[in-house]
mmCIF file of C-alpha atoms in Angstrom:
data_model
loop_
_atom_site.group_PDB
_atom_site.id
_atom_site.type_symbol
_atom_site.label_atom_id
_atom_site.label_comp_id
_atom_site.label_asym_id
_atom_site.label_seq_id
_atom_site.Cartn_x
_atom_site.Cartn_y
_atom_site.Cartn_z
ATOM 1 C CA TYR A 227 -192.930 -27.648 32.244
ATOM 2 C CA HIS A 228 -189.539 -27.464 30.248
ATOM 3 C CA ALA A 229 -187.799 -25.228 32.686
ATOM 4 C CA GLN A 230 -189.088 -27.680 35.558
ATOM 5 C CA SER A 231 -187.803 -31.040 33.558
ATOM 6 C CA ASN A 232 -190.884 -32.255 33.339
ATOM 7 C CA TYR A 233 -190.084 -32.918 29.742
ATOM 8 C CA GLN A 234 -193.144 -35.511 28.976
ATOM 9 C CA SER A 235 -195.620 -32.484 29.546
ATOM 10 C CA ALA A 236 -193.358 -30.110 27.464
ATOM 11 C CA LEU A 237 -193.098 -32.460 24.757
ATOM 12 C CA THR A 238 -197.026 -32.534 25.009
ATOM 13 C CA TYR A 239 -197.193 -28.847 25.292
ATOM 14 C CA TYR A 240 -194.745 -28.138 22.238
ATOM 15 C CA SER A 241 -196.351 -30.396 20.088
ATOM 16 C CA GLU A 242 -199.891 -28.793 20.437
ATOM 17 C CA ALA A 243 -198.398 -25.493 19.989
ATOM 18 C CA VAL A 244 -196.963 -26.409 16.990
ATOM 19 C CA ARG A 245 -199.639 -28.540 15.643
ATOM 20 C CA HIS A 246 -201.723 -25.102 16.101
ATOM 21 C CA ASN A 247 -199.565 -22.720 14.610
ATOM 22 C CA PRO A 248 -196.475 -24.458 12.769
ATOM 23 C CA GLU A 249 -194.998 -21.123 11.626
ATOM 24 C CA TYR A 250 -194.412 -19.992 15.230
ATOM 25 C CA VAL A 251 -190.609 -20.659 15.803
ATOM 26 C CA ALA A 252 -190.212 -21.083 19.721
ATOM 27 C CA PRO A 253 -192.405 -24.128 20.060
ATOM 28 C CA GLN A 254 -190.593 -25.751 17.170
ATOM 29 C CA PHE A 255 -187.044 -25.138 18.739
ATOM 30 C CA GLY A 256 -188.665 -26.817 22.030
ATOM 31 C CA LEU A 257 -190.184 -29.759 20.632
ATOM 32 C CA GLY A 258 -186.613 -30.240 19.070
ATOM 33 C CA GLN A 259 -184.839 -30.093 22.174
ATOM 34 C CA MET A 260 -187.852 -32.642 23.652
ATOM 35 C CA HIS A 261 -187.203 -35.045 21.178
ATOM 36 C CA MET A 262 -183.342 -34.837 22.222
ATOM 37 C CA VAL A 263 -184.037 -35.608 25.844
ATOM 38 C CA ASN A 264 -186.048 -38.596 24.152
ATOM 39 C CA SER A 265 -183.365 -39.330 21.825
ATOM 40 C CA GLU A 266 -185.507 -39.139 19.030
ATOM 41 C CA TYR A 267 -182.692 -37.362 16.879
ATOM 42 C CA LYS A 268 -184.194 -37.456 13.440
ATOM 43 C CA GLN A 269 -187.272 -35.799 14.459
ATOM 44 C CA ALA A 270 -185.570 -33.214 16.536
ATOM 45 C CA ARG A 271 -182.994 -32.548 13.608
ATOM 46 C CA ILE A 272 -186.706 -32.011 11.582
ATOM 47 C CA CYS A 273 -187.670 -29.487 14.283
ATOM 48 C CA PHE A 274 -184.255 -27.404 14.279
ATOM 49 C CA GLU A 275 -184.451 -27.718 10.323
ATOM 50 C CA ARG A 276 -187.550 -25.939 10.472
ATOM 51 C CA THR A 277 -186.497 -23.332 12.823
ATOM 52 C CA LEU A 278 -183.977 -22.549 10.833
ATOM 53 C CA LYS A 279 -185.837 -22.361 7.534
ATOM 54 C CA ALA A 280 -188.164 -19.305 9.709
ATOM 55 C CA GLN A 281 -184.721 -17.997 11.394
ATOM 56 C CA PRO A 282 -181.646 -18.372 9.058
ATOM 57 C CA THR A 283 -179.327 -16.854 11.680
ATOM 58 C CA ASN A 284 -180.406 -18.736 14.840
ATOM 59 C CA THR A 285 -176.875 -19.759 16.006
ATOM 60 C CA ASP A 286 -178.502 -21.952 18.494
ATOM 61 C CA ALA A 287 -180.228 -24.023 16.074
ATOM 62 C CA LEU A 288 -177.096 -24.145 13.683
ATOM 63 C CA LYS A 289 -175.245 -25.164 16.524
ATOM 64 C CA VAL A 290 -177.654 -28.089 17.410
ATOM 65 C CA LEU A 291 -178.038 -29.179 13.493
ATOM 66 C CA GLY A 292 -174.414 -29.133 13.360
ATOM 67 C CA SER A 293 -174.133 -31.287 16.397
ATOM 68 C CA LEU A 294 -177.044 -33.840 14.842
ATOM 69 C CA TYR A 295 -175.648 -33.722 11.672
ATOM 70 C CA ARG A 296 -172.655 -34.755 12.940
ATOM 71 C CA ARG A 297 -173.800 -37.490 15.015
ATOM 72 C CA GLU A 298 -175.683 -38.537 11.723
ATOM 73 C CA GLY A 299 -172.150 -39.085 10.035
ATOM 74 C CA ARG A 300 -172.948 -36.113 7.757
ATOM 75 C CA VAL A 301 -169.788 -34.320 8.922
ATOM 76 C CA ALA A 302 -169.593 -31.793 5.541
ATOM 77 C CA ASP A 303 -173.416 -30.678 6.807
ATOM 78 C CA ALA A 304 -172.242 -30.563 10.067
ATOM 79 C CA LEU A 305 -169.247 -28.428 9.147
ATOM 80 C CA THR A 306 -171.547 -25.992 6.971
ATOM 81 C CA ALA A 307 -173.906 -25.444 9.718
ATOM 82 C CA LEU A 308 -171.391 -24.786 12.548
ATOM 83 C CA THR A 309 -169.360 -22.041 10.085
ATOM 84 C CA LYS A 310 -172.662 -20.599 9.435
ATOM 85 C CA GLY A 311 -173.293 -20.509 13.119
ATOM 86 C CA LEU A 312 -170.211 -19.358 14.107
ATOM 87 C CA ASP A 313 -169.835 -16.641 11.552
ATOM 88 C CA PHE A 314 -173.299 -15.265 12.761
ATOM 89 C CA ALA A 315 -172.275 -15.330 16.353
ATOM 90 C CA LEU A 316 -168.877 -13.300 15.476
ATOM 91 C CA SER A 317 -170.861 -10.706 13.690
ATOM 92 C CA LEU A 318 -172.968 -10.411 16.698
ATOM 93 C CA ASN A 319 -170.303 -10.553 19.205
ATOM 94 C CA LYS A 320 -172.353 -13.435 20.955
ATOM 95 C CA LEU A 321 -169.058 -14.831 22.902
ATOM 96 C CA GLU A 322 -170.772 -17.633 24.343
ATOM 97 C CA ALA A 323 -172.046 -19.093 20.907
ATOM 98 C CA VAL A 324 -168.880 -18.266 19.594
ATOM 99 C CA ARG A 325 -167.259 -20.389 22.036
ATOM 100 C CA SER A 326 -169.596 -23.212 21.728
ATOM 101 C CA ALA A 327 -169.221 -23.097 17.994
ATOM 102 C CA LEU A 328 -165.577 -23.667 18.061
ATOM 103 C CA THR A 329 -166.217 -26.328 20.830
ATOM 104 C CA ALA A 330 -168.452 -28.057 18.174
ATOM 105 C CA GLN A 331 -166.578 -27.394 14.996
ATOM 106 C CA ALA A 332 -163.678 -29.051 16.865
ATOM 107 C CA LYS A 333 -165.549 -32.200 17.610
ATOM 108 C CA ALA A 334 -166.440 -32.546 14.094
ATOM 109 C CA TYR A 335 -162.767 -32.059 13.034
ATOM 110 C CA ARG A 336 -161.668 -34.611 15.701
ATOM 111 C CA ASN A 337 -164.251 -37.024 13.804
ATOM 112 C CA LEU A 338 -162.677 -36.428 10.555
ATOM 113 C CA GLY A 339 -159.289 -37.225 12.253
ATOM 114 C CA ASP A 340 -157.757 -33.913 11.533
ATOM 115 C CA VAL A 341 -156.632 -33.639 15.148
ATOM 116 C CA ASP A 342 -154.515 -30.468 14.535
ATOM 117 C CA ARG A 343 -157.631 -28.349 13.175
ATOM 118 C CA CYS A 344 -159.596 -29.464 16.506
ATOM 119 C CA LEU A 345 -156.694 -28.284 18.766
ATOM 120 C CA GLU A 346 -156.706 -25.008 16.715
ATOM 121 C CA LEU A 347 -160.577 -24.571 17.288
ATOM 122 C CA LEU A 348 -160.103 -25.664 21.053
ATOM 123 C CA TYR A 349 -157.334 -23.189 21.599
ATOM 124 C CA ARG A 350 -159.265 -20.412 19.924
ATOM 125 C CA ALA A 351 -162.311 -21.580 22.255
ATOM 126 C CA VAL A 352 -159.917 -21.369 25.367
ATOM 127 C CA GLY A 353 -159.373 -17.656 24.273
ATOM 128 C CA VAL A 354 -162.786 -16.742 24.035
ATOM 129 C CA SER A 355 -163.498 -18.499 27.375
ATOM 130 C CA LEU A 356 -160.806 -16.171 29.056
ATOM 131 C CA GLU A 357 -162.063 -13.413 27.229
ATOM 132 C CA MET A 358 -165.521 -14.024 29.075
ATOM 133 C CA GLU A 359 -163.690 -14.776 32.130
ATOM 134 C CA GLU A 360 -165.229 -18.247 32.565
ATOM 135 C CA ASP A 361 -163.332 -20.676 34.072
ATOM 136 C CA GLY A 362 -165.759 -23.845 34.148
ATOM 137 C CA SER A 363 -166.114 -23.930 30.193
ATOM 138 C CA ARG A 364 -162.326 -23.397 29.841
ATOM 139 C CA ALA A 365 -162.035 -26.360 32.192
ATOM 140 C CA ASP A 366 -163.561 -28.700 29.986
ATOM 141 C CA THR A 367 -161.874 -27.441 26.779
ATOM 142 C CA TYR A 368 -158.216 -27.944 28.816
ATOM 143 C CA GLY A 369 -159.207 -31.513 29.510
ATOM 144 C CA GLU A 370 -159.954 -32.225 25.850
ATOM 145 C CA ILE A 371 -157.028 -30.478 24.421
ATOM 146 C CA GLY A 372 -155.122 -32.643 27.145
ATOM 147 C CA ASP A 373 -156.870 -35.468 25.911
ATOM 148 C CA ILE A 374 -156.073 -34.720 22.513
ATOM 149 C CA LEU A 375 -152.329 -34.086 23.258
ATOM 150 C CA VAL A 376 -152.373 -38.036 24.957
ATOM 151 C CA GLU A 377 -153.566 -39.298 21.691
ATOM 152 C CA LYS A 378 -150.462 -37.366 20.029
ATOM 153 C CA GLY A 379 -148.019 -38.588 22.332
ATOM 154 C CA ASP A 380 -147.550 -35.383 23.730
ATOM 155 C CA MET A 381 -147.777 -36.360 27.731
ATOM 156 C CA GLU A 382 -145.708 -33.336 28.832
ATOM 157 C CA GLY A 383 -148.054 -31.231 26.969
ATOM 158 C CA ALA A 384 -151.316 -32.994 28.310
ATOM 159 C CA ALA A 385 -150.303 -32.890 31.775
ATOM 160 C CA GLU A 386 -149.799 -29.260 31.641
ATOM 161 C CA PHE A 387 -153.628 -28.875 30.379
ATOM 162 C CA TYR A 388 -154.740 -31.195 32.678
ATOM 163 C CA ASP A 389 -153.396 -29.206 35.323
ATOM 164 C CA ARG A 390 -154.907 -26.124 34.022
ATOM 165 C CA ALA A 391 -158.501 -27.829 33.876
ATOM 166 C CA ILE A 392 -157.930 -28.640 37.456
ATOM 167 C CA SER A 393 -157.019 -25.119 38.410
ATOM 168 C CA ALA A 394 -159.944 -23.678 36.478
ATOM 169 C CA MET A 395 -162.714 -26.096 38.077
ATOM 170 C CA ASP A 396 -160.846 -25.118 41.216
ATOM 171 C CA GLN A 397 -161.772 -21.530 40.490
ATOM 172 C CA ASP A 398 -165.348 -22.191 39.242
ATOM 173 C CA GLN A 399 -166.563 -24.611 41.219
ATOM 174 C CA GLY A 400 -169.668 -24.890 39.129
ATOM 175 C CA PRO A 401 -170.889 -27.154 36.479
ATOM 176 C CA LEU A 402 -168.996 -27.413 32.934
ATOM 177 C CA SER A 403 -171.325 -25.983 30.307
ATOM 178 C CA THR A 404 -170.061 -26.966 27.084
ATOM 179 C CA TYR A 405 -172.992 -28.620 24.643
ATOM 180 C CA ASP A 406 -172.868 -32.127 22.707
ATOM 181 C CA VAL A 407 -175.920 -33.982 21.270
ATOM 182 C CA ASP A 408 -174.328 -37.098 22.852
ATOM 183 C CA ASP A 409 -174.932 -35.627 26.375
ATOM 184 C CA ARG A 410 -178.365 -35.588 25.577
ATOM 185 C CA ALA A 411 -179.548 -32.048 25.745
ATOM 186 C CA GLN A 412 -177.248 -31.250 28.487
ATOM 187 C CA GLY A 413 -177.351 -27.446 28.825
ATOM 188 C CA PHE A 414 -181.265 -26.487 27.794
#
């Protein structure tokens, strides 16, 4: 149901699976995703916390929890979860998870008003995207960097990154692939 975007049926399926076997992690994670689709963020957080309890190195659960904590204003918890996720992703050489954790951390630091740390993390995310040869996610990150440079008053730098974003999109011609809870479960 989930893969077919039949989210209500997926929610029912995952709920039943969790009810029958609360220790089974896969439906717990899926149930969390369905709660996110329905903007039920507290219930989603509970599901992802249960997932993480069963699988403490689950980088996807850490990333999502970090975003959910950030959404709740729990920035310290968000950064802790995102840092753990980044550390595990780095140790496993999971570049997509590394890039995703870096961009999620950048958003948390931006919420804190630390745009310099945010930019540093976004630059690192671009480096990972270059290593992965993924233009779409790099385009998205270039755009975010451009936005921050505009906020900082660096119009010339912003224009350079907006040009890079357009160029990367032209090369990719595919959907952008960063994840943010505010985008309601995009990427699942």
